[in-house]
Coordinates of C-alpha atoms and ligand atoms in Angstrom, one line a residue:
M34 CA 0.0 0.0 0.0
Y35 CA 1.3 3.4 -0.9
V36 CA 0.1 6.4 1.0
K37 CA 1.1 9.8 -0.4
F38 CA 2.4 12.0 2.4
N39 CA -0.1 14.7 3.2
P40 CA 1.6 17.8 4.5
T41 CA -1.6 19.3 5.8
A42 CA -2.1 16.3 8.2
L43 CA -1.8 16.9 11.9
I44 CA 1.7 18.0 12.6
P45 CA 2.9 17.7 16.1
L46 CA 5.9 19.6 17.2
G47 CA 9.1 17.9 16.3
L48 CA 7.7 15.9 13.5
L49 CA 9.7 16.7 10.4
V50 CA 7.5 18.2 7.9
T51 CA 8.1 20.9 5.4
S52 CA 7.0 21.5 1.9
A53 CA 10.2 19.7 0.8
F54 CA 8.6 16.4 1.9
S55 CA 5.4 16.8 -0.1
S56 CA 6.7 15.6 -3.4
P57 CA 8.0 12.0 -3.1
T58 CA 5.7 9.3 -2.0
F59 CA 6.8 7.2 0.9
P60 CA 5.8 3.5 0.9
Q61 CA 3.7 2.9 3.9
Q62 CA 4.1 -0.5 5.6
Q63 CA 5.6 -2.4 2.7
P64 CA 5.3 -6.1 3.2
L65 CA 8.6 -7.9 2.6
G66 CA 8.4 -10.7 0.0
P67 CA 5.5 -12.9 -0.8
N68 CA 3.5 -14.6 1.9
D69 CA 2.2 -17.6 -0.1
D70 CA 3.0 -19.8 2.8
L71 CA 0.6 -18.0 5.1
S72 CA -1.9 -20.8 5.4
A73 CA 0.9 -23.4 5.9
A74 CA 2.4 -21.1 8.6
L75 CA -0.9 -20.7 10.3
R76 CA -1.4 -24.5 10.3
I77 CA 2.0 -25.2 11.9
H78 CA 2.1 -22.4 14.5
S79 CA -1.5 -22.8 15.7
K80 CA -0.7 -26.3 17.0
K81 CA 1.9 -24.9 19.4
P82 CA 1.0 -24.5 23.2
S83 CA -0.8 -21.4 24.0
V84 CA 1.3 -18.6 25.4
D85 CA 1.1 -17.1 28.9
A86 CA 3.2 -14.6 30.9
E87 CA 5.2 -17.1 32.9
S88 CA 5.9 -19.5 30.1
L89 CA 7.3 -16.8 27.9
A90 CA 9.3 -15.2 30.7
A91 CA 10.9 -18.6 31.4
T92 CA 12.5 -18.7 27.9
I93 CA 14.7 -15.7 28.7
E94 CA 18.4 -16.4 29.1
T95 CA 21.0 -13.8 29.7
K96 CA 23.5 -15.5 27.3
N97 CA 21.0 -15.1 24.4
L98 CA 20.6 -11.4 25.2
L99 CA 24.4 -10.9 25.4
K100 CA 24.9 -12.7 22.1
R101 CA 22.6 -10.1 20.4
A102 CA 24.4 -7.2 22.1
Y103 CA 27.7 -8.6 20.7
A104 CA 26.2 -8.8 17.2
L105 CA 24.9 -5.3 17.5
Y106 CA 28.2 -3.9 18.6
N107 CA 30.0 -5.5 15.7
I108 CA 27.3 -4.0 13.4
A109 CA 28.0 -0.5 14.9
K110 CA 31.7 -1.0 13.9
I111 CA 30.7 -1.0 10.3
S112 CA 30.4 2.8 10.6
E113 CA 34.0 3.2 11.7
L114 CA 35.3 4.0 8.3
E115 CA 32.9 6.9 7.9
F116 CA 32.6 8.2 11.5
G117 CA 35.9 7.2 13.0
H118 CA 34.1 5.2 15.7
P119 CA 31.2 2.7 16.1
T120 CA 27.8 4.2 15.7
R121 CA 24.3 3.3 14.6
V122 CA 23.0 6.8 14.0
I123 CA 20.4 7.2 11.2
G124 CA 22.0 7.5 7.8
S125 CA 25.1 5.4 8.9
K126 CA 26.0 2.0 7.5
G127 CA 25.7 0.7 11.1
H128 CA 22.1 1.7 11.3
V129 CA 21.2 0.2 7.9
A130 CA 22.9 -3.0 9.1
T131 CA 20.9 -3.0 12.3
V132 CA 17.7 -2.8 10.4
E133 CA 18.8 -5.6 8.1
Y134 CA 19.9 -7.8 11.1
V135 CA 16.4 -7.4 12.7
K136 CA 14.6 -8.2 9.5
R137 CA 16.9 -11.2 8.7
I138 CA 16.2 -12.8 12.1
L139 CA 12.4 -12.1 11.9
S140 CA 12.2 -13.5 8.4
S141 CA 13.9 -16.8 9.5
L142 CA 11.1 -17.8 11.8
G143 CA 9.0 -20.0 9.6
G144 CA 6.5 -17.4 8.6
Y145 CA 5.5 -16.7 12.2
Y146 CA 5.6 -13.0 11.5
N147 CA 4.4 -10.8 8.8
V148 CA 7.4 -8.5 8.5
S149 CA 7.0 -5.1 6.9
E150 CA 8.9 -1.8 6.7
Q151 CA 7.8 1.8 6.7
V152 CA 10.0 4.4 5.0
F153 CA 9.8 8.0 6.2
P154 CA 11.7 11.2 5.8
A155 CA 13.9 12.3 8.7
V156 CA 15.9 15.4 9.2
S157 CA 19.4 15.1 10.4
G158 CA 21.7 18.1 11.1
Y159 CA 25.4 18.7 11.6
I160 CA 27.0 21.7 13.2
Y161 CA 30.5 22.1 12.0
E162 CA 31.6 25.4 13.6
S163 CA 30.1 28.4 15.4
H164 CA 31.2 31.6 16.9
L165 CA 29.4 34.4 18.8
V166 CA 30.7 37.8 19.8
I167 CA 28.6 40.5 21.6
G168 CA 30.2 43.8 22.3
H169 CA 33.8 42.9 22.5
Q170 CA 33.1 39.7 24.3
V171 CA 33.3 36.2 22.9
V172 CA 30.2 34.5 24.3
D173 CA 30.2 30.9 25.4
H174 CA 27.3 29.2 23.6
R175 CA 25.8 26.1 22.0
A176 CA 24.4 26.3 18.5
M177 CA 20.9 24.8 18.6
S178 CA 20.5 21.4 16.9
L179 CA 18.9 21.7 13.4
T180 CA 19.8 25.3 13.2
P181 CA 20.3 26.7 9.7
P182 CA 23.7 28.3 9.1
T183 CA 24.3 32.1 9.1
K184 CA 23.9 33.7 5.7
N185 CA 26.4 32.2 3.2
K186 CA 27.8 30.1 6.0
D187 CA 29.7 33.3 6.8
T188 CA 30.1 35.7 9.7
V189 CA 27.3 38.3 10.0
F190 CA 28.0 41.6 11.7
A191 CA 25.0 43.3 13.2
G192 CA 23.6 45.3 16.0
V193 CA 22.3 43.5 19.1
V194 CA 18.7 44.0 20.2
A195 CA 16.4 42.4 22.8
A196 CA 13.0 40.9 21.8
K197 CA 10.0 42.0 23.7
N198 CA 8.5 39.5 26.2
D199 CA 9.6 35.9 25.4
G200 CA 9.5 36.0 21.6
C201 CA 6.6 33.6 21.3
L202 CA 4.6 36.1 19.2
E203 CA 5.5 37.8 16.0
S204 CA 4.6 41.1 17.6
D205 CA 7.4 40.5 20.2
F206 CA 9.8 41.6 17.5
G207 CA 9.9 45.3 16.5
E208 CA 11.3 47.1 13.5
D209 CA 14.7 47.1 15.3
A210 CA 14.9 43.3 14.9
K211 CA 15.4 43.7 11.1
G212 CA 19.0 42.9 10.2
A213 CA 19.9 42.4 13.9
I214 CA 21.1 39.7 16.3
V215 CA 18.1 39.3 18.6
L216 CA 18.3 38.2 22.3
I217 CA 15.3 36.2 23.4
E218 CA 14.6 34.7 26.8
R219 CA 13.9 31.0 27.1
G220 CA 10.4 30.0 28.2
S221 CA 6.6 29.7 27.3
C222 CA 7.1 28.2 23.8
P223 CA 9.6 26.1 21.9
F224 CA 13.0 27.4 20.7
G225 CA 11.9 26.7 17.1
Q226 CA 8.9 29.1 17.4
K227 CA 11.2 31.9 18.8
S228 CA 13.6 31.4 15.9
E229 CA 10.8 31.4 13.4
N230 CA 9.4 34.7 14.7
A231 CA 12.9 36.3 14.8
G232 CA 13.5 35.1 11.2
K233 CA 10.1 36.5 10.0
A234 CA 11.1 39.9 11.5
G235 CA 14.3 39.9 9.5
A236 CA 16.8 39.1 12.2
V237 CA 20.1 37.6 11.0
A238 CA 20.6 35.5 14.1
A239 CA 18.7 34.6 17.3
V240 CA 20.3 34.1 20.7
V241 CA 18.1 32.4 23.3
Y242 CA 19.3 32.9 26.9
N243 CA 18.4 30.6 29.7
N244 CA 15.6 31.4 32.2
E245 CA 17.4 29.5 34.9
P246 CA 21.1 29.2 35.9
G247 CA 23.4 27.4 33.6
S248 CA 24.2 27.0 29.9
L249 CA 21.5 26.2 27.3
S250 CA 21.6 23.6 24.7
G251 CA 18.5 22.5 22.7
T252 CA 17.0 21.9 19.3
L253 CA 14.9 24.0 16.9
G254 CA 13.0 20.8 16.0
T255 CA 11.0 20.7 12.8
P256 CA 12.8 23.0 10.3
L257 CA 10.5 25.9 9.5
E258 CA 10.8 28.3 6.5
H259 CA 12.0 31.4 8.5
H260 CA 14.3 29.7 11.0
V261 CA 17.5 31.8 11.5
A262 CA 20.8 30.7 12.9
T263 CA 20.1 30.2 16.6
F264 CA 22.4 30.0 19.6
G265 CA 21.8 29.1 23.3
I266 CA 23.6 31.0 26.0
S267 CA 23.5 31.2 29.8
R268 CA 21.5 33.7 31.7
E269 CA 24.6 34.8 33.5
D270 CA 26.2 35.8 30.2
A271 CA 23.0 37.5 29.0
L272 CA 22.1 39.7 31.9
P273 CA 24.9 42.3 31.7
I274 CA 24.2 42.7 27.9
L275 CA 20.5 43.2 28.6
E276 CA 21.2 45.8 31.2
K277 CA 23.4 47.8 28.8
L278 CA 20.7 47.6 26.1
K279 CA 18.1 48.8 28.6
A280 CA 20.3 51.8 29.5
G281 CA 20.2 52.7 25.8
E282 CA 23.7 51.6 24.9
E283 CA 24.3 50.5 21.3
I284 CA 25.9 47.1 21.1
D285 CA 27.4 45.4 18.0
G286 CA 28.0 41.8 17.6
S287 CA 29.0 39.1 15.1
A288 CA 27.5 35.6 14.6
Y289 CA 28.7 32.6 12.7
I290 CA 27.2 29.1 12.3
N291 CA 28.4 26.6 9.7
S292 CA 25.8 23.9 9.8
E293 CA 23.8 21.6 7.5
V294 CA 20.3 20.3 7.7
N295 CA 19.6 17.3 5.5
V296 CA 16.5 15.2 4.8
I297 CA 17.2 11.5 4.6
K298 CA 15.0 8.4 4.2
T299 CA 15.0 5.9 7.0
K300 CA 12.8 3.1 8.0
N301 CA 10.8 1.4 10.8
V302 CA 10.5 -2.3 10.9
I303 CA 7.2 -3.8 12.0
A304 CA 6.5 -7.5 12.6
Q305 CA 3.1 -8.9 13.4
T306 CA 2.2 -12.4 14.3
V307 CA 0.2 -14.2 11.6
L308 CA -1.7 -15.9 14.5
G309 CA -4.0 -14.1 16.9
D310 CA -6.9 -11.8 16.6
P311 CA -5.8 -9.0 14.3
D312 CA -8.4 -6.7 15.7
N313 CA -6.9 -6.8 19.1
C314 CA -3.1 -6.3 19.1
V315 CA -0.6 -5.8 21.8
M316 CA 2.1 -3.6 20.4
L317 CA 5.6 -2.9 21.7
G318 CA 8.6 -1.0 20.4
G319 CA 12.3 -0.1 20.9
H320 CA 14.5 2.0 18.7
S321 CA 17.0 0.7 16.2
D322 CA 19.1 3.9 16.0
S323 CA 21.7 5.3 18.3
V324 CA 23.2 8.8 18.6
E325 CA 26.2 9.7 16.4
E326 CA 28.6 9.7 19.4
G327 CA 28.6 6.0 20.0
P328 CA 27.3 2.4 19.4
G329 CA 24.2 2.6 21.6
V330 CA 24.5 -0.8 23.2
N331 CA 22.4 0.1 26.1
D332 CA 20.5 3.0 24.3
D333 CA 18.7 1.2 22.8
G334 CA 20.5 -2.0 22.0
S335 CA 19.2 -3.3 25.3
G336 CA 15.6 -2.6 24.4
S337 CA 15.7 -3.4 20.7
M338 CA 17.5 -6.7 21.3
T339 CA 15.2 -7.7 24.1
L340 CA 12.3 -7.3 21.6
L341 CA 14.1 -9.4 19.0
E342 CA 14.9 -12.1 21.6
V343 CA 11.3 -12.1 22.8
A344 CA 10.0 -12.2 19.2
V345 CA 12.2 -15.3 18.6
Q346 CA 11.1 -17.0 21.8
L347 CA 7.4 -16.3 21.2
T348 CA 7.5 -18.6 18.1
K349 CA 7.5 -21.6 20.5
F350 CA 3.9 -20.7 21.3
S351 CA 0.6 -19.8 19.7
V352 CA -1.1 -16.6 20.6
N353 CA -4.8 -15.6 21.0
N354 CA -4.3 -11.9 20.4
C355 CA -2.0 -10.5 17.7
V356 CA 1.4 -9.3 18.8
R357 CA 3.0 -6.4 16.9
F358 CA 6.7 -5.5 17.4
A359 CA 8.2 -2.3 16.2
W360 CA 11.8 -1.2 15.8
W361 CA 11.7 2.6 15.4
S362 CA 14.2 4.6 13.5
G363 CA 15.0 8.3 14.3
E364 CA 14.2 8.1 18.0
E365 CA 17.4 10.1 18.7
E366 CA 16.4 12.8 16.3
G367 CA 13.1 13.5 18.1
L368 CA 11.0 10.3 18.2
L369 CA 10.6 10.5 14.4
G370 CA 9.8 6.9 13.5
S371 CA 7.2 6.2 16.3
T372 CA 5.5 9.5 15.7
W373 CA 5.3 8.9 12.0
Y374 CA 3.8 5.5 12.5
A375 CA 1.2 6.6 15.1
L376 CA 0.2 9.6 13.0
H377 CA -0.3 7.6 9.9
L378 CA -2.6 5.0 11.4
T379 CA -6.1 5.1 9.9
A380 CA -8.8 5.5 12.5
E381 CA -9.7 1.8 12.0
E382 CA -6.1 0.6 12.5
N383 CA -5.7 2.9 15.5
Q384 CA -8.5 1.1 17.3
K385 CA -6.9 -2.3 16.8
I386 CA -4.0 -1.4 19.0
R387 CA -5.1 -2.1 22.5
L388 CA -1.9 -0.8 24.1
F389 CA 1.6 0.2 23.3
M390 CA 4.7 -0.6 25.4
D391 CA 7.9 1.3 25.1
Y392 CA 11.2 -0.3 25.9
D393 CA 14.1 2.1 25.8
M394 CA 17.2 1.4 27.9
L395 CA 16.7 -1.7 30.0
A396 CA 20.3 -2.5 31.2
S397 CA 21.9 0.7 32.6
V398 CA 24.9 -0.2 34.8
N399 CA 23.8 2.1 37.7
F400 CA 20.2 1.1 37.2
A401 CA 16.9 1.8 38.9
Y402 CA 13.8 -0.1 37.8
Q403 CA 11.7 2.8 36.6
I404 CA 8.0 2.6 35.6
Y405 CA 6.5 5.5 33.6
N406 CA 3.8 7.0 35.8
A407 CA 1.0 7.0 33.3
T408 CA -2.3 7.7 35.0
D409 CA -6.0 8.5 34.4
A410 CA -5.5 11.5 36.7
E411 CA -3.0 13.0 34.2
G412 CA -5.4 12.3 31.3
D413 CA -3.4 9.6 29.7
P414 CA -5.4 7.3 27.4
K415 CA -7.6 4.9 29.4
G416 CA -5.7 1.7 29.9
S417 CA -2.3 3.4 30.5
E418 CA -2.8 3.2 34.2
E419 CA -3.8 -0.4 34.1
L420 CA -0.5 -1.1 32.2
R421 CA 1.4 0.8 34.8
N422 CA -0.2 -1.3 37.5
F423 CA 0.8 -4.5 35.5
Y424 CA 4.4 -3.4 35.7
I425 CA 4.2 -2.8 39.4
E426 CA 2.9 -6.4 39.9
G427 CA 5.5 -7.6 37.4
Y428 CA 8.4 -6.2 39.3
K429 CA 6.9 -7.4 42.6
G430 CA 6.7 -10.9 41.1
L431 CA 10.3 -10.7 40.0
G432 CA 11.3 -9.8 43.6
V433 CA 12.7 -6.3 42.9
N434 CA 12.0 -2.7 43.9
Y435 CA 10.7 -0.1 41.5
T436 CA 10.3 3.7 41.2
F437 CA 8.0 5.9 39.1
I438 CA 9.3 8.4 36.6
P439 CA 7.3 11.1 34.8
F440 CA 5.5 10.2 31.6
D441 CA 6.4 13.4 29.9
G442 CA 7.7 13.1 26.4
R443 CA 11.1 11.5 26.6
S444 CA 10.6 8.4 24.5
D445 CA 8.6 6.6 21.7
Y446 CA 5.3 6.4 23.6
V447 CA 4.5 10.1 22.8
G448 CA 3.0 9.5 19.3
F449 CA 0.8 6.8 20.7
I450 CA -0.5 9.0 23.6
E451 CA -1.1 11.7 21.1
A452 CA -3.1 9.3 19.0
G453 CA -5.2 8.3 22.1
I454 CA -3.6 4.8 22.4
P455 CA -2.9 3.6 25.9
A456 CA 0.8 3.4 26.5
G457 CA 3.5 2.9 29.1
G458 CA 6.8 1.2 29.6
V459 CA 9.8 0.7 31.9
A460 CA 13.4 1.9 31.7
T461 CA 16.6 1.8 33.8
G462 CA 17.6 5.4 33.6
A463 CA 19.7 7.7 31.4
E464 CA 21.4 10.9 32.5
G465 CA 19.4 11.2 35.7
I466 CA 21.3 11.1 39.1
K467 CA 20.8 8.2 41.5
T468 CA 19.7 9.2 45.0
P469 CA 21.0 7.6 48.2
E470 CA 17.4 6.1 48.7
E471 CA 17.7 4.5 45.3
V472 CA 21.0 3.0 46.3
E473 CA 19.2 1.2 49.2
M474 CA 16.6 0.0 46.8
F475 CA 18.8 -1.1 43.9
G476 CA 22.4 -0.9 44.9
G477 CA 24.8 1.1 42.7
K478 CA 26.3 4.5 43.2
A479 CA 24.6 7.6 44.5
G480 CA 25.3 11.0 42.9
E481 CA 26.1 9.4 39.5
W482 CA 24.1 8.9 36.3
Y483 CA 22.0 5.8 35.9
D484 CA 23.8 5.3 32.6
P485 CA 27.3 6.9 33.0
C486 CA 27.9 6.3 29.2
Y487 CA 24.6 7.8 28.1
H488 CA 24.9 9.1 24.5
Q489 CA 28.7 8.6 24.6
L490 CA 31.3 6.4 22.8
C491 CA 31.5 4.2 25.9
D492 CA 27.9 2.9 25.5
D493 CA 29.5 -0.3 24.4
L494 CA 29.5 -4.0 25.5
T495 CA 30.9 -3.0 28.9
N496 CA 27.9 -0.7 29.5
L497 CA 25.3 -3.3 30.4
D498 CA 24.1 -4.6 33.7
E499 CA 23.4 -8.3 33.1
K500 CA 21.1 -8.7 36.1
A501 CA 19.0 -5.7 35.3
W502 CA 18.8 -6.8 31.7
N503 CA 17.7 -10.2 32.6
V504 CA 15.0 -8.9 35.0
N505 CA 13.7 -6.4 32.4
A506 CA 13.7 -8.9 29.6
R507 CA 11.6 -11.3 31.7
L508 CA 9.3 -8.4 32.4
V509 CA 9.0 -7.6 28.7
A510 CA 8.3 -11.3 28.0
K511 CA 5.6 -11.3 30.7
S512 CA 4.0 -8.2 29.2
V513 CA 3.9 -9.9 25.8
G514 CA 2.8 -13.2 27.2
K515 CA 0.0 -11.8 29.3
Y516 CA -1.7 -9.6 26.6
A517 CA -1.1 -12.2 23.9
E518 CA -3.0 -14.6 26.0
S519 CA -5.9 -12.3 27.0
F520 CA -7.1 -8.7 27.3
E521 CA -9.6 -9.7 30.0
G522 CA -10.1 -6.8 32.4
F523 CA -8.2 -4.4 30.2
P524 CA -10.2 -1.4 29.0
E525 CA -11.7 -1.6 25.5
R526 CA -10.6 0.9 23.0
T527 CA -13.2 3.5 22.0
P528 CA -12.7 6.6 19.8
E529 CA -12.0 9.5 22.1
D530 CA -14.0 12.7 21.8
A531 CA -12.5 15.9 20.6
E532 CA -12.5 17.5 24.1
V533 CA -10.4 14.8 25.6
K534 CA -8.0 15.0 22.7
A535 CA -7.7 18.8 22.9
A536 CA -7.0 18.6 26.7
R537 CA -4.3 16.1 26.2
K538 CA -2.7 18.2 23.4
E539 CA -2.8 21.2 25.7
S540 CA -1.1 19.4 28.6
A541 CA 1.6 18.0 26.2
K542 CA 2.5 21.6 25.4
K543 CA 4.2 21.8 28.8
W544 CA 6.7 19.1 28.0
K545 CA 10.1 20.5 27.7
Y546 CA 11.5 17.5 26.0
R547 CA 10.8 15.6 22.9
G548 CA 12.9 12.5 23.2
N549 CA 16.3 13.5 24.5
K550 CA 16.0 16.9 23.0
L551 CA 15.3 20.0 24.9
I552 CA 12.7 21.9 22.8
M553 CA 11.7 24.8 25.1
Ligands
NAG421 C1 1.4 -7.8 6.2 O1 1.5 -6.5 6.7 C2 1.3 -5.5 5.8 C3 1.5 -4.2 6.5 O2 0.7 -4.0 7.5 C4 -0.1 -5.6 5.1 O3 -0.2 -4.7 4.1 C5 -0.2 -7.0 4.6 O4 -1.5 -7.2 4.1 C6 0.1 -8.1 5.6 N1 0.1 -9.4 5.0 C7 -0.5 -10.4 5.5 C8 -0.5 -11.7 4.8 O5 -1.1 -10.4 6.6
NAG422 C1 2.0 9.4 39.7 O1 1.0 10.2 39.1 C2 -0.1 10.5 39.9 C3 -1.2 11.3 39.1 O2 -0.7 12.5 38.6 C4 0.4 11.4 41.1 O3 -0.6 11.7 42.0 C5 1.5 10.6 41.8 O4 2.0 11.4 42.8 C6 2.6 10.2 40.8 N1 3.5 9.3 41.6 C7 4.8 9.5 41.6 C8 5.6 8.6 42.4 O5 5.3 10.4 40.9
NAG423 C1 14.1 -2.8 48.4 O1 14.3 -1.6 49.0 C2 14.5 -1.7 50.4 C3 14.8 -0.3 50.9 O2 13.8 0.6 50.6 C4 15.6 -2.6 50.8 O3 15.7 -2.7 52.2 C5 15.4 -4.0 50.2 O4 16.5 -4.8 50.4 C6 15.2 -3.8 48.7 N1 14.9 -5.1 48.1 C7 15.7 -5.6 47.1 C8 15.2 -6.9 46.6 O5 16.7 -5.1 46.7
ZN424 ZN1 16.8 5.7 23.7

């Protein structure tokens, strides 16, 4: 089936859509190869014992998980020639090989799964060099991710002015912004919106300063037509400049960003059991890509390889409900693959997904067992809280402690929540800092990151906690086994009314992150 991409469709923040994407058609969910053997596969697999949570969990072995991590690390090394180090970032050979590896394993399982792929456009950006001078001061800064370069990739010299208010409205930029470098305070709306408004007013560069102590590093997200070269700087550096401007002093500056923003094609892999009620699916996902900086063995090799291992083990059983696995691409660029998928579901397909479970980072070395705190009280789609409660019981059954973490935009469940599909998940922690109380609950080191190699080169084979991985892989297996067996007691899907949708959209506007990216 081919679906022409419709640029006027709902466009959430961070999804990559500009007019540049409207021309080519992107194959939607393309089946891989013929499925003539479908009835034979059905006949064979339906004779297998019926799955349940405990039986599937019992198939998990740490050595199988490690074998997959090892394969993945070697795959990441394919990128060394181009990047100088192992990586599975989108657009790299390592990422292409990751996707091929997943597809190859799934296609070798006797027709147990219908394996398909979904190609979509993704924006990737590189910042080569940047420089910012205000007055006679070189200013410490971070160029925002996905920023366009300054004009002609050259230094621009201009007067410095301050935007009115927080730059979220076009009217916050006066005549004086034309041809100027504009200082804008962080807050109220995404960086991308501020940059767009500055660009519309004719500014040659935008400098967003923090509204809390410390430096500022974020992303402009979805490229927009009027985005200008945009920097992030600290509040401490901005205040003296603002004071001088207020006193009527004229300040000159120069700005330079050499960057590139490219649109590439990348793909999600989807595998659905041929057995099981196709109108009632349990869906789960992990991401196949890593950041550019490293091989991503924990992020999200641990999640994506758990899914693959569970998918392999599931073939020992028959299922009552359909099980759909997803390996998302472009998570690290702002949850692109999962958002694309959820956004392009027809209303009918949407209703067939009873729940979505996100598995991103399951084996952090300084781990905590974290459950996303999805609740009815927060307006999360009905069923999300029941899933959260399942994880609580699951961890109790595995004899370990757990904590709750905010369900606020940092991984691939976002698109599903936006589409009204119940969602949740577990993780072992990224760049958060472990507390002394958590050391009592889980062991490890207080005051350090849960994953000390988060988004770094050292996210390699040494960056896995085998025990945590085993516990979480068994939990994932339980979650698949349970819902593949039955949805008894789990809320039915019903189309949500517009009011509920609007309220959720409004509350999502407060989220400062999309994936790992600070957006406002
Ligand atoms: C396999 O999945 C694709 C994508 O969802 C779908 O178009 C196709 O009809 C499915 N094939 C079978 C045999 O179920
Ligand atoms: C989980 O969310 C609920 C509803 O918003 C809230 O009352 C509760 O305090 C949260 N729990 C934790 C541990 O954050
Ligand atoms: C759970 O946490 C408590 C402290 O809150 C600790 O005493 C106990 O040993 C922990 N249990 C396990 C299995 O780690
Ligand atoms: Zn991740």
